[in-house]
Amino acid sequence: MKEQSVRDLTVGHQVLGFFLVKHKELEWFRDRTRGQFLTLVLMDRTGEILARVWEEAPDLAQTFAEGDVVKIQGQVEEYRDRRQITVERLRLAQPGEYALEDFLPSTEREVGAMWRMLERAIEELKNPHLQALCRAVFGDEEFLDHFRRAPAARRVHHAYLGGLLEHVAELLVMARPLCRLYPDIDRDLLTAGILLHDIGKVRELTHEREFTYSDAGRLVGHVLLSDEMLMAHLAPLDDFPEELALRLRHMVLSHHGRYEWGSPRRPKTLEACALHYLDNLVAQVNRFQQLISRRPDRTKPWTEYDTLLRRYLYAGREELSVEEEGQAE
Amino acid sequence: MKEQSVRDLTVGHQVLGFFLVKHKELEWFRDRTRGQFLTLVLMDRTGEILARVWEEAPDLAQTFAEGDVVKIQGQVEEYRDRRQITVERLRLAQPGEYALEDFLPSTEREVGAMWRMLERAIEELKNPHLQALCRAVFGDEEFLDHFRRAPAARRVHHAYLGGLLEHVAELLVMARPLCRLYPDIDRDLLTAGILLHDIGKVRELTHEREFTYSDAGRLVGHVLLSDEMLMAHLAPLDDFPEELALRLRHMVLSHHGRYEWGSPRRPKTLEACALHYLDNLVAQVNRFQQLISRRPDRTKPWTEYDTLLRRYLYAGREELSVEEEGQAE
Amino acid sequence: MKEQSVRDLTVGHQVLGFFLVKHKELEWFRDRTRGQFLTLVLMDRTGEILARVWEEAPDLAQTFAEGDVVKIQGQVEEYRDRRQITVERLRLAQPGEYALEDFLPSTEREVGAMWRMLERAIEELKNPHLQALCRAVFGDEEFLDHFRRAPAARRVHHAYLGGLLEHVAELLVMARPLCRLYPDIDRDLLTAGILLHDIGKVRELTHEREFTYSDAGRLVGHVLLSDEMLMAHLAPLDDFPEELALRLRHMVLSHHGRYEWGSPRRPKTLEACALHYLDNLVAQVNRFQQLISRRPDRTKPWTEYDTLLRRYLYAGREELSVEEEGQAE
Amino acid sequence: MKEQSVRDLTVGHQVLGFFLVKHKELEWFRDRTRGQFLTLVLMDRTGEILARVWEEAPDLAQTFAEGDVVKIQGQVEEYRDRRQITVERLRLAQPGEYALEDFLPSTEREVGAMWRMLERAIEELKNPHLQALCRAVFGDEEFLDHFRRAPAARRVHHAYLGGLLEHVAELLVMARPLCRLYPDIDRDLLTAGILLHDIGKVRELTHEREFTYSDAGRLVGHVLLSDEMLMAHLAPLDDFPEELALRLRHMVLSHHGRYEWGSPRRPKTLEACALHYLDNLVAQVNRFQQLISRRPDRTKPWTEYDTLLRRYLYAGREELSVEEEGQAE
Amino acid sequence: MKEQSVRDLTVGHQVLGFFLVKHKELEWFRDRTRGQFLTLVLMDRTGEILARVWEEAPDLAQTFAEGDVVKIQGQVEEYRDRRQITVERLRLAQPGEYALEDFLPSTEREVGAMWRMLERAIEELKNPHLQALCRAVFGDEEFLDHFRRAPAARRVHHAYLGGLLEHVAELLVMARPLCRLYPDIDRDLLTAGILLHDIGKVRELTHEREFTYSDAGRLVGHVLLSDEMLMAHLAPLDDFPEELALRLRHMVLSHHGRYEWGSPRRPKTLEACALHYLDNLVAQVNRFQQLISRRPDRTKPWTEYDTLLRRYLYAGREELSVEEEGQAE
Amino acid sequence: MKEQSVRDLTVGHQVLGFFLVKHKELEWFRDRTRGQFLTLVLMDRTGEILARVWEEAPDLAQTFAEGDVVKIQGQVEEYRDRRQITVERLRLAQPGEYALEDFLPSTEREVGAMWRMLERAIEELKNPHLQALCRAVFGDEEFLDHFRRAPAARRVHHAYLGGLLEHVAELLVMARPLCRLYPDIDRDLLTAGILLHDIGKVRELTHEREFTYSDAGRLVGHVLLSDEMLMAHLAPLDDFPEELALRLRHMVLSHHGRYEWGSPRRPKTLEACALHYLDNLVAQVNRFQQLISRRPDRTKPWTEYDTLLRRYLYAGREELSVEEEGQAE
């Protein structure tokens, strides 16, 4: 783990550590006789910070590119009410010096435990066809390596490394009591739908140094990429029942629920209905939780305006929890 | 329990039993010299059936009204591909002869068990203010009598006696794992929101002999009626924290989630978000389950077109479940 | 070709010929002592007509089913301002006595000529990958047999046998001048997109005795079925360029243009844009042309209200064409 | 009244007077050796202006906060086509030196006269229940003090001190001829609805130093706050007819007219219909009038683009009025 | 005025009077040996009623057509809970025997008084150009004859003879206090806009025997027809100021307010804003008033479901007015 | 043609040539003792570039205005990753020194050839009424001069000088094969509709020095302006058939297709349908072609985000065309 994280840098202190260069730009001093300085946006998994190199910027700028990790020594100052690093020394980091995970936001849950939950869900499938299919999909090591690291979305919810795995694990947790309440739901089918509905996300988003859409992500989209991968894995399973394939495919294709949300189908089976509304529940609660807990100014009761939700969220003025009081007794 | 239910009447057999008169109409024979006959729609909790009285209809028609329970003797015949009772004898039922529950659809779960789940949820509240409030609301016997019998909606979901209680109980079940996944959710607040968000439904719908909207239901609506009842119970609780009241009220007012669904507010807190999406999940799965399991012709893989969902639902051609196979081994 | 078509039957005349039974129902006379009569809806490719059998209906009803072709002898009468056949004789038709095409609406263009236009378009493809792909798809005889007979839609446009082929041929005709106006459009790619975008319709709609959706049509839909078929044919083409496959797939997935029209993607390339708007143009003009030319009462200047377009269409009061005048001179 | 108002400051002249500090920020000179300067946004009821303090800014910045009123001496200059004050002297104003009304936009009508119109409307109510209710609401001095000063909205219409009172008075004026045209409208009920529909605005908006939403404003909203206040005042009125309360409450809850405008109910009574469309008329005309008369550059015939209305408004090129001509004769 | 109106016919009594034939149809007795009977829908301005001629129907049917006025003698009976006339005698009415106004719904206000209000509004115009224009438009006797009789709409509001005139007069009444409240509104321009905005309705709707759209009504619409008539009258007025013409035309073109309501422009001037919202107010209040006061069963507190408003309207259970009580004292 | 165009200016070289001044602004140096400098945006038909005058800017600024053409001598430098001209000399251009066409984007097709296509289309009209009308409209030299230079839109499609003519010519090309496919389309009527539907654009947009809306463009709009011009030309044609005029007018009024796109009518005739969808096809393909071919960075496979289309467009990574390969053989 990195020693100094962006979130903890405080004005007036020294900084010495590794950061990912998100943005790099040479700018002219207004007095052009003074030449150019360098403006950087540095990031790690805890946030972003502005940095400036005032001396010998043009030469230094040649030695690294956006996306590189650099080692920085400097001073944290304040500029227009925000923190800014005045960089004194900067060099390109060596591959062995850092772990890329430190520079992108990651799940706070344990990846191993979540993965074991998925494995157990596959093992518990009673329908041999669905089990064979899921084993085939999750038996592909290259896929699995991506799947366990991928975020579930670029921005809105679970937008961090491991977010996809976390999202699927949460769905498995929530599906269990729902199946008990509604025994008409075919539990194996719902489980398989949960496991497979988002597999195309490993191809929709690249998540090496930042989360962006691939060409296939924009031109085809994860819903259809999931469908394609599903069909590729179904092809060699000769005796997979046709109707079962249709129902499973329908779940993948309808899990966004509404045409206007880019869903090519709307749910028409009980399991597709359950998958869509579970997905929606878990994604939205995660989204609210992230917006509230990561709001820039935690002293304020309201978040900033969220342009996608078109509203401010309320974090609250006072602690709600009365458990402490209880414990005090 | 009634002996003969509408669902089980078969063509060619005798019928003798009690039914609720949903509709009653005297019609002229086309050959007017033959006078008038009587067309009835009879119902019980399992369905509706057409019935006709060909003899002495005008006199008989005087002896009962729509909404009454009558005792019928007759013959089940077929008319235009549907069953129809040719009534031979008919008389008004006496109050002690029947239980009204037999004539309206009811929950299939046990009311006592569901109610105990609510009681336990109230007991387990750690926040004394929320607990005091919930005890006040659910301590009102007259309200409670309505609450335990009310349907959760007129048509769409949980539209049967006890449906409201069932709906709330299901939310409590689903909220538990969600709170474990997201500890930032204030569990007491979410629980109180679940318990209180729909209390206005006991005033929105009348559920004596059919489910219809009351004047207050149409002019004010259950969201605002719940809010009104909540405030009435808050008024005497002097030290109830103001912010807590605001957050609770916000959950009630935003639980429909979107303006276009008649929600005066949209969720702005984590608990309001959780309540809305839990509510949506449980209501929609119930709706799909009802539409599929109660479709008129269970031999068909597709339901009839649902004009609200604007789609056909797929019940499936083959049994999915392979558990039986497994058990057979 | 059939001798007497529904469109030409006139009140007061005899009818003797073959018709498809669209609907069949035994009804009681109101005076039940008179027993039952038989109500039929008969159809051929020119329209539908009501028919009734008054004598020995129950026995006759055993001898044929909905969807069968029957031979009828009877009298055309008028009932409530509409034509109705009083059937005197009726028997099931023998397989060799009729051609099914006579009983479903069909394209009025020559299927052979349209098919040659498609063949030529494939031959003229300069891109060898696209040509190989199209040859593979259209080289499948079983598929081809369906493709040449399929309607393009259940109701809205080109809703007749051969309609799908006609629709594709029209697109090829319109694409040519557009490619001349906009040379940036890759002509081969647009041609391939036109040929392949609707191939899934052969699996979406059944068109044996009436046009209805298959299970796969409802649960997956023709856009995704086309995509599935495209990928199945791409799989064995090892050196098919990846980007080309992506662009082609994008055209198929975006040809409906808007999310709310069930399109999982919206056009993002020049060729996808061209395909969508060409498709829209040709489909809508066909739709208007059908609604106007097949309106029930051709003496009226306005069609009946179309609930999908939510408007009346204007056929006009006077002949517009002045060519005749010109020729008369 | 203030002597120098923002609207009248002209480049090249001295300024000496009181202004409210809307925004305050210390900025570094680019040549950091020069230290920091102070950027201010000053406002009064006629507008806003930028100001800068170049000398000893950090010390001065300690002496006042955003929201304070300060006394300024300086020079009006031009910077990037806009006016800017170079501040020479600045001190915190003493409470007795200014009237807060001078620093927020206010109604241009006479508050006393408008208030008397409301009083008369209450007196003229013939229905004793409605009169008692209105007297109770408007007899609360603390409420009244707020009500007479509150704006009717944060931005869109009547967004100035006294705007709420003005809005209600305008509705009373317009309701009178409408009631004459449509005698089926219950005049007392409409009058009471006008008086009470927006009372919650005194709790939705704070209007001390700027117009912003309170927590209750965002979490509950003025429609529901009005409803809450209405019910609190109804509670002690024992014999208030139930149906009358329902109709009045319905008017409050439906006065926004449409779900998508945050209205929990849509109008279902004649009086609710009248209230909504009167409200809409008066609010929109006020909005247009404000946008046109307060447009920044009054020499231009078009306003700037209004992002809420999504259009430019036309003020006109030439004076329309010909009355002057008439008077000149 | 007619002696017997449809509204007042009661079961068991004789009827003798004139009615308009809205619908006419010969039907076979089910026992075809009995031949045909005649089913009629008769109407006058107060409503519609079913009528049947059992004897010698085919001959009688030759003597009149739909749209004719006939004189009827017969008996009012009850059939399926509704009134029905059994006709004993029927003959075509002579032109001099009836006034067409008696058979179509008409305004209940005095046409002469309303027309004088329009004349006065024109006289009071101070702008000579606007006055000249309005005099030209309303000086056309043929137009005026239509204008005074036309309904303002086919169904929704003011859908009766004289409704257009009534609608315009109501707008004039409501505009006056609005102009006093907002002196920035150019009163002459608003008045002219009110007078002219709907003149195209005389060509959009035919109102001879029922209210239906003309070809121009459907293909062009009243907004554009008004615009056309306005421009035709502007053409000869040489010195009419260009900007004034533009502003007036803009009011006509934007008076529907929203694109989705078929408005080619949205209001961009103060007067266009005022016209649209006044128009909306008066039209909607009239619509509610009609739906409530003309509901079929006046004993019920709710109207039937209105499919355009998508709601039930509440007429109320008890009389609201307490004036009577007051008078009783 | 201009010698140096904006598109070709490269960093490090001299610039000497004529440019249109799109924007001009005097700015203060931060060190105010240094006075003011001048910031310009210069443009020609190939693009825009930033320019700065550091010396004697205030005096120079007096000598020219925005919209003027100036002659510039200077140096192309780089500033914040973009090109910028440091101006050394600048003077106002003389009228004879330049052609205005060089400074606004223009069609790349030959205007003469396109115009001859229109003339031929008019000549080939067989309907004498339509031909007379078109001759009248396009016989007006002043109109014609505008028509041949006008853009078809301010921004979205064909937004360059000659764009309107090009758009109409493209429609004529595309209409021909459509009329062959659908002979029910009246070819003359469609041709006339194509020629006339956008004539109002010459009054909607001014295109002297930049493309902006006129007052009439904003208050009335090109659809209605086209309608007005059409009616003005119809007025003197006494025997023009009324129905033909109605159909033609309907085409103009409905060519935007949907209410929400500002269309006062929706297509109700076959020709109006054809016109709308042809118009849409040609406009959208042009829009995509412009966005892709004029994207700022042609090395990137994706365009920048288009806020109107709300998507990125894909230009592609590799050349698709394989014709070159073919030619190489």
Coordinates of N, CA and C in Angstrom, one line a residue, chain D residues 169-277:
Chain D
A169 N -52.0 38.2 -4.0 CA -52.9 39.3 -4.3 C -53.3 39.3 -5.8
E170 N -52.4 39.0 -6.7 CA -52.7 39.0 -8.1 C -53.8 37.9 -8.4
L171 N -53.6 36.7 -7.7 CA -54.6 35.7 -7.9 C -56.0 36.1 -7.4
L172 N -56.0 36.8 -6.3 CA -57.3 37.3 -5.9 C -58.0 38.2 -6.9
V173 N -57.2 39.1 -7.5 CA -57.7 40.0 -8.5 C -58.3 39.2 -9.7
M174 N -57.5 38.2 -10.2 CA -57.9 37.5 -11.4 C -59.1 36.5 -11.1
A175 N -59.2 36.1 -9.8 CA -60.3 35.1 -9.5 C -61.6 35.7 -9.6
R176 N -61.7 37.0 -9.3 CA -63.0 37.6 -9.3 C -63.8 37.6 -10.6
P177 N -63.2 38.0 -11.7 CA -64.0 37.9 -13.0 C -64.2 36.5 -13.4
L178 N -63.3 35.6 -13.0 CA -63.5 34.2 -13.4 C -64.7 33.6 -12.7
C179 N -64.9 34.0 -11.4 CA -66.0 33.5 -10.7 C -67.3 34.0 -11.3
R180 N -67.3 35.3 -11.8 CA -68.5 35.8 -12.4 C -68.8 35.1 -13.7
L181 N -67.8 34.7 -14.5 CA -68.0 34.0 -15.7 C -68.5 32.6 -15.5
Y182 N -68.0 32.0 -14.4 CA -68.3 30.6 -14.1 C -68.9 30.5 -12.7
P183 N -70.2 30.7 -12.6 CA -70.8 30.7 -11.2 C -70.8 29.4 -10.6
D184 N -70.5 28.3 -11.3 CA -70.4 27.0 -10.7 C -69.2 26.9 -9.7
I185 N -68.2 27.7 -10.0 CA -67.1 27.8 -9.1 C -67.6 28.3 -7.7
D186 N -67.2 27.5 -6.7 CA -67.5 28.0 -5.3 C -66.5 29.1 -5.0
R187 N -67.0 30.3 -4.9 CA -66.1 31.4 -4.8 C -65.3 31.4 -3.5
D188 N -66.0 31.1 -2.4 CA -65.3 31.0 -1.1 C -64.2 30.0 -1.1
L189 N -64.5 28.8 -1.7 CA -63.5 27.7 -1.7 C -62.3 28.2 -2.6
L190 N -62.5 28.8 -3.7 CA -61.4 29.2 -4.5 C -60.6 30.3 -3.8
T191 N -61.3 31.2 -3.1 CA -60.6 32.2 -2.4 C -59.7 31.6 -1.3
A192 N -60.3 30.7 -0.6 CA -59.5 30.0 0.5 C -58.3 29.3 -0.1
G193 N -58.5 28.6 -1.2 CA -57.4 27.9 -1.9 C -56.3 28.8 -2.3
I194 N -56.7 30.0 -2.8 CA -55.7 31.0 -3.2 C -54.9 31.5 -2.0
L195 N -55.6 31.8 -0.9 CA -54.9 32.3 0.3 C -54.0 31.3 0.9
L196 N -54.3 30.0 0.8 CA -53.6 29.0 1.6 C -52.6 28.1 0.8
H197 N -52.7 28.1 -0.6 CA -52.0 27.1 -1.3 C -50.5 27.2 -1.2
D198 N -49.9 28.4 -0.9 CA -48.5 28.6 -0.9 C -47.9 28.9 0.4
I199 N -48.7 28.7 1.5 CA -48.2 29.2 2.8 C -47.0 28.5 3.2
G200 N -46.8 27.2 2.7 CA -45.6 26.5 3.0 C -44.3 27.1 2.5
K201 N -44.4 28.1 1.6 CA -43.2 28.7 1.1 C -42.4 29.5 2.1
V202 N -43.1 29.9 3.2 CA -42.3 30.6 4.2 C -41.4 29.6 4.9
R203 N -41.6 28.3 4.8 CA -40.7 27.4 5.4 C -39.8 26.7 4.3
E204 N -40.2 26.8 3.1 CA -39.4 26.2 2.0 C -38.1 27.0 1.7
L205 N -38.3 28.3 1.7 CA -37.2 29.2 1.3 C -36.8 30.0 2.5
T206 N -35.4 30.2 2.6 CA -34.9 31.1 3.6 C -34.7 32.4 2.8
H207 N -34.9 33.5 3.3 CA -34.8 34.8 2.6 C -34.2 35.9 3.4
E208 N -33.2 35.4 4.3 CA -32.6 36.4 5.1 C -31.6 37.2 4.2
R209 N -30.5 36.5 3.7 CA -29.5 37.2 3.0 C -29.4 36.8 1.5
E210 N -30.0 35.6 1.2 CA -30.2 35.2 -0.2 C -31.3 34.2 -0.1
F211 N -31.8 33.9 -1.3 CA -33.0 33.0 -1.4 C -32.5 31.6 -1.6
T212 N -32.5 30.7 -0.6 CA -32.1 29.3 -0.8 C -33.1 28.4 -0.1
Y213 N -33.0 27.1 -0.4 CA -33.9 26.2 0.1 C -33.5 25.7 1.5
S214 N -34.4 25.6 2.4 CA -34.2 25.0 3.7 C -34.1 23.5 3.5
D215 N -33.6 22.8 4.6 CA -33.7 21.3 4.5 C -35.1 20.8 4.3
A216 N -36.0 21.4 5.0 CA -37.4 21.0 4.8 C -37.9 21.3 3.4
G217 N -37.4 22.4 2.9 CA -37.8 22.8 1.5 C -37.4 21.7 0.5
R218 N -36.2 21.1 0.7 CA -35.7 20.1 -0.2 C -36.3 18.7 0.1
L219 N -36.4 18.4 1.4 CA -36.8 17.0 1.7 C -38.3 16.9 1.7
V220 N -39.1 18.0 1.8 CA -40.5 17.9 1.9 C -41.2 18.7 0.8
G221 N -40.7 20.0 0.7 CA -41.2 20.8 -0.4 C -42.4 21.6 0.0
H222 N -42.6 22.8 -0.6 CA -43.6 23.7 -0.2 C -45.1 23.2 -0.3
V223 N -45.3 22.3 -1.3 CA -46.7 21.8 -1.4 C -47.1 21.0 -0.2
L224 N -46.2 20.2 0.3 CA -46.5 19.4 1.4 C -46.4 20.2 2.7
L225 N -45.5 21.1 2.8 CA -45.4 22.0 3.9 C -46.7 22.8 4.1
S226 N -47.3 23.3 3.0 CA -48.5 24.0 3.0 C -49.6 23.0 3.6
D227 N -49.6 21.8 3.0 CA -50.6 20.8 3.5 C -50.4 20.6 5.0
E228 N -49.2 20.5 5.5 CA -49.0 20.2 6.9 C -49.5 21.4 7.7
M229 N -49.2 22.6 7.3 CA -49.7 23.8 8.1 C -51.2 23.9 8.0
L230 N -51.8 23.5 6.9 CA -53.2 23.5 6.8 C -53.8 22.6 7.8
M231 N -53.3 21.4 7.8 CA -53.8 20.4 8.7 C -53.6 20.8 10.2
A232 N -52.5 21.4 10.5 CA -52.3 21.8 11.9 C -53.3 22.8 12.3
H233 N -53.7 23.7 11.4 CA -54.7 24.7 11.7 C -56.1 24.1 11.7
L234 N -56.3 23.0 10.9 CA -57.7 22.4 10.9 C -57.9 21.6 12.2
A235 N -56.9 21.1 12.7 CA -57.1 20.1 13.9 C -57.9 20.7 15.0
P236 N -57.7 21.9 15.4 CA -58.5 22.4 16.5 C -59.9 22.9 16.1
L237 N -60.2 22.9 14.8 CA -61.5 23.4 14.3 C -62.5 22.2 14.3
D238 N -63.1 21.9 15.4 CA -63.8 20.6 15.5 C -64.9 20.4 14.5
D239 N -65.7 21.4 14.2 CA -66.8 21.1 13.4 C -66.6 21.4 11.9
F240 N -65.3 21.6 11.5 CA -65.0 21.8 10.1 C -65.5 20.6 9.3
P241 N -66.3 20.9 8.3 CA -66.9 19.7 7.5 C -65.8 18.9 6.9
E242 N -65.9 17.6 7.0 CA -64.9 16.7 6.4 C -64.7 16.9 4.9
E243 N -65.8 16.9 4.2 CA -65.7 17.1 2.8 C -65.1 18.4 2.4
L244 N -65.4 19.4 3.1 CA -64.8 20.7 2.8 C -63.3 20.7 3.0
A245 N -62.9 20.0 4.1 CA -61.4 19.9 4.3 C -60.7 19.1 3.2
L246 N -61.4 18.1 2.7 CA -60.9 17.3 1.7 C -60.7 18.1 0.4
R247 N -61.7 18.9 0.1 CA -61.7 19.7 -1.2 C -60.6 20.7 -1.1
L248 N -60.4 21.3 0.1 CA -59.4 22.4 0.3 C -58.0 21.8 0.2
R249 N -57.9 20.6 0.9 CA -56.6 20.0 0.8 C -56.2 19.5 -0.6
H250 N -57.2 19.0 -1.3 CA -57.0 18.6 -2.7 C -56.5 19.8 -3.5
M251 N -57.0 21.0 -3.3 CA -56.6 22.2 -4.0 C -55.1 22.5 -3.8
V252 N -54.7 22.4 -2.5 CA -53.3 22.6 -2.2 C -52.4 21.6 -2.9
L253 N -52.8 20.3 -2.8 CA -52.0 19.2 -3.3 C -51.9 19.2 -4.8
S254 N -52.9 19.8 -5.5 CA -52.9 19.7 -6.9 C -52.6 21.0 -7.6
H255 N -52.2 22.0 -6.9 CA -52.1 23.3 -7.6 C -50.9 23.4 -8.5
H256 N -50.0 22.4 -8.5 CA -48.9 22.4 -9.5 C -49.4 21.7 -10.8
G257 N -50.5 21.1 -10.8 CA -51.2 20.6 -12.0 C -50.7 19.3 -12.6
R258 N -49.4 19.0 -12.6 CA -49.0 17.9 -13.3 C -47.9 17.1 -12.5
Y259 N -48.0 15.8 -12.5 CA -47.0 15.0 -11.8 C -45.6 15.5 -12.1
E260 N -45.3 15.7 -13.3 CA -43.9 16.0 -13.7 C -43.5 17.3 -13.1
W261 N -44.4 18.1 -12.7 CA -44.0 19.4 -12.0 C -44.1 19.2 -10.5
G262 N -44.0 18.0 -10.1 CA -43.9 17.7 -8.6 C -45.2 17.8 -7.9
S263 N -46.3 17.7 -8.7 CA -47.6 17.8 -8.0 C -48.1 16.4 -7.6
P264 N -48.3 16.2 -6.3 CA -48.7 14.8 -5.9 C -50.1 14.5 -6.4
R265 N -50.9 15.4 -6.7 CA -52.3 15.2 -7.3 C -52.5 16.1 -8.5
R266 N -53.4 15.7 -9.4 CA -53.8 16.5 -10.5 C -55.2 17.0 -10.2
P267 N -55.6 18.2 -10.7 CA -56.9 18.8 -10.3 C -58.0 17.9 -10.7
K268 N -59.0 17.7 -9.8 CA -60.2 16.9 -10.1 C -61.4 17.6 -9.7
T269 N -61.3 18.8 -9.2 CA -62.5 19.6 -8.9 C -62.4 20.9 -9.7
L270 N -63.6 21.6 -9.9 CA -63.6 22.8 -10.6 C -62.7 23.9 -10.0
E271 N -62.7 23.9 -8.7 CA -62.0 25.0 -8.0 C -60.5 24.6 -8.1
A272 N -60.1 23.4 -8.0 CA -58.7 23.0 -8.1 C -58.2 23.3 -9.5
C273 N -59.0 23.1 -10.5 CA -58.7 23.4 -11.9 C -58.5 24.9 -12.0
A274 N -59.4 25.7 -11.5 CA -59.3 27.2 -11.6 C -58.0 27.6 -10.9
L275 N -57.7 27.1 -9.7 CA -56.6 27.5 -9.0 C -55.3 27.3 -9.7
H276 N -55.2 26.1 -10.3 CA -54.0 25.7 -11.0 C -53.7 26.6 -12.2
Y277 N -54.8 26.8 -13.0 CA -54.6 27.6 -14.2 C -54.4 29.1 -14.0

